CSV table of C-alpha atoms in Angstrom, one decimal:
chain,number,residue,atom,x,y,z
A,17,MET,CA,11.6,-15.4,-24.5
A,18,ALA,CA,8.5,-13.7,-22.9
A,19,GLU,CA,8.2,-16.8,-20.7
A,20,ASP,CA,11.8,-16.4,-19.7
A,21,VAL,CA,11.3,-12.8,-18.6
A,22,HIS,CA,8.2,-13.7,-16.7
A,23,ALA,CA,10.1,-16.4,-14.8
A,24,LYS,CA,13.0,-14.1,-14.1
A,25,ILE,CA,10.8,-11.4,-12.7
A,26,GLU,CA,9.0,-13.9,-10.5
A,27,ALA,CA,12.4,-15.1,-9.3
A,28,ALA,CA,13.5,-11.5,-8.5
A,29,ASN,CA,10.2,-10.9,-6.7
A,30,ARG,CA,10.9,-13.9,-4.5
A,31,ILE,CA,14.3,-12.4,-3.6
A,32,PHE,CA,12.4,-9.2,-2.8
A,33,GLY,CA,10.2,-11.1,-0.4
A,34,ASP,CA,13.3,-12.9,1.1
A,35,GLY,CA,14.8,-9.5,1.8
A,36,PHE,CA,11.9,-8.7,4.0
A,37,GLU,CA,12.1,-12.0,5.8
A,38,ARG,CA,15.7,-11.3,6.7
A,39,GLY,CA,15.1,-7.6,7.3
A,40,ASP,CA,17.7,-6.9,4.7
A,41,ALA,CA,16.9,-3.5,2.9
A,42,VAL,CA,20.4,-3.6,1.2
A,43,ALA,CA,19.4,-6.8,-0.6
A,44,ILE,CA,16.1,-5.3,-1.6
A,45,ALA,CA,17.6,-2.1,-2.9
A,46,ALA,CA,20.1,-4.1,-4.9
A,47,LEU,CA,17.2,-5.4,-7.0
A,48,TYR,CA,16.7,-1.9,-8.4
A,49,THR,CA,18.5,-0.1,-11.3
A,50,LYS,CA,20.9,2.7,-10.3
A,51,ASP,CA,18.5,5.4,-11.5
A,52,ALA,CA,15.4,3.7,-10.2
A,53,ALA,CA,12.4,5.6,-8.8
A,54,LEU,CA,9.8,4.5,-6.2
A,55,PHE,CA,6.4,6.1,-6.0
A,56,PRO,CA,5.1,5.4,-2.5
A,57,ALA,CA,1.8,6.7,-1.3
A,58,ASN,CA,1.9,9.7,1.1
A,59,SER,CA,5.5,10.5,-0.2
A,60,ASP,CA,7.3,12.3,-2.9
A,61,ILE,CA,9.1,10.3,-5.5
A,62,VAL,CA,12.0,8.3,-4.0
A,63,ARG,CA,15.0,8.2,-6.4
A,64,GLY,CA,18.3,6.3,-6.2
A,65,GLY,CA,19.7,3.3,-4.3
A,66,GLY,CA,20.4,5.0,-1.0
A,67,ASN,CA,17.0,6.5,-0.7
A,68,ILE,CA,15.3,3.3,-1.9
A,69,ARG,CA,17.2,1.3,0.7
A,70,ASP,CA,16.2,3.8,3.4
A,71,PHE,CA,12.6,3.7,2.3
A,72,TRP,CA,12.4,-0.1,2.6
A,73,GLN,CA,14.4,-0.1,5.8
A,74,ALA,CA,11.7,2.2,7.3
A,75,VAL,CA,9.0,-0.3,6.1
A,76,ILE,CA,10.9,-3.2,7.7
A,77,GLY,CA,11.2,-1.0,10.8
A,78,MET,CA,7.4,-0.7,10.9
A,79,GLY,CA,7.2,-4.5,11.4
A,80,ILE,CA,6.7,-5.8,7.9
A,81,LYS,CA,8.1,-9.3,7.8
A,82,ASN,CA,7.3,-10.4,4.2
A,83,ALA,CA,6.1,-9.1,0.9
A,84,VAL,CA,4.2,-11.6,-1.2
A,85,LEU,CA,4.2,-10.6,-4.9
A,86,GLN,CA,1.8,-12.2,-7.4
A,87,THR,CA,2.6,-11.3,-11.1
A,88,ILE,CA,-0.6,-10.9,-13.1
A,89,GLU,CA,0.9,-9.8,-16.4
A,90,VAL,CA,4.3,-9.2,-18.0
A,91,GLU,CA,4.8,-7.4,-21.3
A,92,GLN,CA,8.3,-7.3,-22.8
A,93,HIS,CA,9.7,-4.7,-25.1
A,94,GLY,CA,13.4,-5.6,-25.7
A,95,ASP,CA,15.3,-4.7,-22.5
A,96,THR,CA,12.2,-3.3,-20.9
A,97,ALA,CA,9.3,-5.2,-19.3
A,98,ILE,CA,6.1,-3.9,-17.7
A,99,GLU,CA,4.7,-6.0,-14.9
A,100,VAL,CA,1.3,-5.7,-13.3
A,101,GLY,CA,0.7,-7.6,-10.0
A,102,LYS,CA,-0.8,-7.8,-6.6
A,103,TYR,CA,1.1,-7.6,-3.3
A,104,ARG,CA,0.5,-8.5,0.3
A,105,LEU,CA,2.6,-7.2,3.1
A,106,LEU,CA,2.7,-9.4,6.1
A,107,ALA,CA,3.5,-8.6,9.7
A,108,GLU,CA,4.7,-10.9,12.5
A,109,GLY,CA,3.0,-14.3,12.4
A,110,GLY,CA,1.8,-13.7,8.8
A,111,ALA,CA,-0.9,-11.2,9.7
A,112,GLN,CA,-1.8,-9.1,6.7
A,113,ALA,CA,-0.7,-5.5,7.1
A,114,ASP,CA,-1.6,-4.3,3.7
A,115,ALA,CA,-2.8,-5.7,0.3
A,116,GLY,CA,-2.8,-3.9,-3.0
A,117,LYS,CA,-1.6,-3.8,-6.6
A,118,TYR,CA,1.4,-2.5,-8.4
A,119,VAL,CA,3.0,-1.6,-11.8
A,120,VAL,CA,6.7,-2.1,-12.2
A,121,VAL,CA,8.8,-1.2,-15.2
A,122,TRP,CA,11.8,-3.6,-15.3
A,123,LYS,CA,15.1,-3.1,-17.1
A,124,ASN,CA,17.5,-5.8,-18.3
A,125,ASP,CA,20.7,-4.6,-16.7
A,126,GLN,CA,23.5,-6.6,-18.3
A,127,GLY,CA,21.5,-9.8,-18.1
A,128,THR,CA,19.7,-9.2,-14.8
A,129,TRP,CA,16.2,-7.8,-14.7
A,130,LYS,CA,16.0,-5.0,-12.2
A,131,LEU,CA,13.1,-2.8,-11.0
A,132,HIS,CA,13.3,0.7,-12.6
A,133,ARG,CA,10.0,2.3,-11.9
A,134,ASP,CA,7.9,0.9,-9.0
A,135,ILE,CA,4.4,2.3,-8.1
A,136,TRP,CA,1.7,0.6,-6.0
A,137,ASN,CA,-1.2,1.5,-3.8
A,138,THR,CA,-3.5,-0.2,-1.3
A,139,SER,CA,-6.7,-2.0,-2.2
A,140,GLN,CA,-7.9,-1.8,1.4
A,141,PRO,CA,-10.7,0.7,2.3
A,142,ALA,CA,-9.6,4.2,3.3
A,143,LYS,CA,-9.0,4.4,7.1
B,28,MET,CA,9.3,10.2,-33.1
B,29,ALA,CA,9.7,10.2,-29.3
B,30,GLU,CA,9.0,13.9,-29.3
B,31,ASP,CA,5.8,13.2,-31.3
B,32,VAL,CA,4.5,10.7,-28.8
B,33,HIS,CA,5.4,13.0,-25.9
B,34,ALA,CA,3.3,15.8,-27.5
B,35,LYS,CA,0.4,13.4,-28.3
B,36,ILE,CA,0.3,12.2,-24.7
B,37,GLU,CA,0.3,15.7,-23.4
B,38,ALA,CA,-2.5,16.5,-25.8
B,39,ALA,CA,-4.5,13.5,-24.6
B,40,ASN,CA,-3.8,14.6,-21.0
B,41,ARG,CA,-5.3,18.0,-21.7
B,42,ILE,CA,-8.5,16.3,-23.1
B,43,PHE,CA,-8.5,14.3,-19.8
B,44,GLY,CA,-8.5,17.5,-17.8
B,45,ASP,CA,-11.1,19.1,-20.1
B,46,GLY,CA,-13.4,16.1,-19.4
B,47,PHE,CA,-13.2,17.0,-15.7
B,48,GLU,CA,-14.0,20.6,-16.4
B,49,ARG,CA,-17.1,19.6,-18.3
B,50,GLY,CA,-18.0,16.8,-15.9
B,51,ASP,CA,-17.9,14.5,-18.8
B,52,ALA,CA,-16.9,11.0,-17.7
B,53,VAL,CA,-17.8,9.5,-21.1
B,54,ALA,CA,-15.2,11.7,-22.8
B,55,ILE,CA,-12.6,10.7,-20.2
B,56,ALA,CA,-13.4,7.0,-20.5
B,57,ALA,CA,-13.0,7.3,-24.3
B,58,LEU,CA,-9.3,8.1,-23.8
B,59,TYR,CA,-8.7,4.5,-22.6
B,60,THR,CA,-8.2,1.3,-24.6
B,61,LYS,CA,-11.1,-1.2,-24.7
B,62,ASP,CA,-9.2,-3.5,-22.3
B,63,ALA,CA,-7.8,-0.8,-20.1
B,64,ALA,CA,-7.3,-1.2,-16.4
B,65,LEU,CA,-7.3,1.5,-13.6
B,66,PHE,CA,-5.6,0.9,-10.3
B,67,PRO,CA,-7.1,3.4,-7.8
B,68,ALA,CA,-6.1,3.4,-4.2
B,69,ASN,CA,-8.7,1.8,-1.8
B,70,SER,CA,-10.2,-0.1,-4.6
B,71,ASP,CA,-9.8,-3.3,-6.5
B,72,ILE,CA,-8.6,-3.1,-10.1
B,73,VAL,CA,-11.2,-1.4,-12.4
B,74,ARG,CA,-11.3,-2.9,-15.9
B,75,GLY,CA,-13.2,-2.0,-19.0
B,76,GLY,CA,-14.8,1.2,-20.4
B,77,GLY,CA,-18.1,1.1,-18.5
B,78,ASN,CA,-16.4,0.6,-15.1
B,79,ILE,CA,-13.7,3.2,-15.9
B,80,ARG,CA,-16.5,5.7,-16.9
B,81,ASP,CA,-18.3,4.9,-13.6
B,82,PHE,CA,-15.1,5.4,-11.6
B,83,TRP,CA,-14.4,8.8,-13.0
B,84,GLN,CA,-18.1,9.8,-12.8
B,85,ALA,CA,-17.9,9.1,-9.1
B,86,VAL,CA,-14.8,11.3,-8.8
B,87,ILE,CA,-16.6,14.1,-10.6
B,88,GLY,CA,-19.5,13.5,-8.3
B,89,MET,CA,-17.1,14.1,-5.3
B,90,GLY,CA,-16.6,17.6,-6.6
B,91,ILE,CA,-13.4,17.3,-8.6
B,92,LYS,CA,-13.5,20.1,-11.3
B,93,ASN,CA,-10.1,19.6,-13.0
B,94,ALA,CA,-7.2,17.2,-13.3
B,95,VAL,CA,-3.9,18.9,-14.1
B,96,LEU,CA,-1.4,16.4,-15.5
B,97,GLN,CA,2.3,17.1,-15.7
B,98,THR,CA,4.4,14.6,-17.8
B,99,ILE,CA,7.8,14.0,-16.3
B,100,GLU,CA,9.1,11.3,-18.7
B,101,VAL,CA,7.9,9.3,-21.7
B,102,GLU,CA,9.6,6.2,-22.9
B,103,GLN,CA,8.4,4.7,-26.2
B,104,HIS,CA,8.6,1.1,-27.3
B,105,GLY,CA,6.9,0.8,-30.7
B,106,ASP,CA,3.1,1.0,-30.1
B,107,THR,CA,3.6,1.2,-26.3
B,108,ALA,CA,4.7,4.1,-24.3
B,109,ILE,CA,5.4,4.5,-20.6
B,110,GLU,CA,4.6,7.8,-19.0
B,111,VAL,CA,5.6,9.0,-15.5
B,112,GLY,CA,4.0,12.2,-14.3
B,113,LYS,CA,2.5,14.2,-11.5
B,114,TYR,CA,-1.2,15.1,-11.1
B,115,ARG,CA,-3.2,17.7,-9.2
B,116,LEU,CA,-7.0,17.3,-8.7
B,117,LEU,CA,-8.7,20.6,-8.3
B,118,ALA,CA,-12.1,21.3,-6.6
B,119,GLU,CA,-14.4,24.3,-7.0
B,120,GLY,CA,-12.5,27.5,-7.3
B,121,GLY,CA,-9.2,25.7,-8.0
B,122,ALA,CA,-8.7,24.5,-4.5
B,123,GLN,CA,-6.3,21.5,-4.5
B,124,ALA,CA,-8.1,18.4,-3.5
B,125,ASP,CA,-5.2,16.0,-4.1
B,126,ALA,CA,-1.7,15.9,-5.5
B,127,GLY,CA,0.4,12.9,-6.4
B,128,LYS,CA,2.2,10.9,-9.1
B,129,TYR,CA,1.3,8.3,-11.7
B,130,VAL,CA,2.5,5.8,-14.2
B,131,VAL,CA,0.5,5.2,-17.3
B,132,VAL,CA,1.1,2.6,-20.0
B,133,TRP,CA,-0.2,4.0,-23.3
B,134,LYS,CA,-1.0,2.1,-26.5
B,135,ASN,CA,-1.1,3.4,-30.0
B,136,ASP,CA,-4.6,2.3,-31.0
B,137,GLN,CA,-4.9,2.8,-34.8
B,138,GLY,CA,-3.0,6.1,-34.6
B,139,THR,CA,-4.5,7.4,-31.4
B,140,TRP,CA,-2.5,7.0,-28.1
B,141,LYS,CA,-4.8,5.7,-25.4
B,142,LEU,CA,-4.3,5.0,-21.7
B,143,HIS,CA,-4.0,1.2,-21.1
B,144,ARG,CA,-2.7,0.8,-17.6
B,145,ASP,CA,-3.2,3.7,-15.2
B,146,ILE,CA,-1.9,3.7,-11.6
B,147,TRP,CA,-1.4,6.7,-9.3
B,148,ASN,CA,-1.2,7.5,-5.6
B,149,THR,CA,-1.3,10.6,-3.4
B,150,SER,CA,1.8,12.4,-2.3
B,151,GLN,CA,0.0,14.1,0.5
B,152,PRO,CA,0.5,13.0,4.1
B,153,ALA,CA,-1.7,10.2,5.4
B,154,LYS,CA,-4.9,11.5,7.0
């Protein structure tokens, strides 16, 4: 069962990355629950599908072409799972624009695991 | 029961702030599980009590005199709880050094709720 959730989360994360490749913020936002919250650095909390779409659209607009997500751990509690991972954001030609780590709280939404709480920060030195 | 966890987490968060007031990184590190992980911005993942103590000691050394933690939500799953909150780091005289949000995964460690995964980022504009 835990293996199953792990695989499903990794599959959702690949769809997340594919959304960046296509520049499709609508597809990325669809991976979140209806009452999801993002916690981006240098920003207040971003809540709800429209705002989450707009946030990722802005990131795509900044030239991010892919998000590579590496799951480090998944801990399941019924319809909730906590994922810890590392990310890399890639710009044109695969140049690394950012790299860091994240914690995502996932919810099983009628059989589909969706991001519910999503927080990350950069591991790169302060500018 | 959920109320109880909420109150216990808030109490632990006050001890966290008290540790800053006293400049006591050992007391702060004691609030974490033995295999806890911190995810600070501009840093790799920080794992284990000694490294967590050293991290907070460095923050204290930068002049942070208090950490004010405001719990927004607590979701309990048995011996695990997920907290979302906002923080303010205060310097000498109560001047705000930073403000942001966090997600903490807590574990009930033989009756004491301890921080197990701790990630945050600033809500202030990029410098």
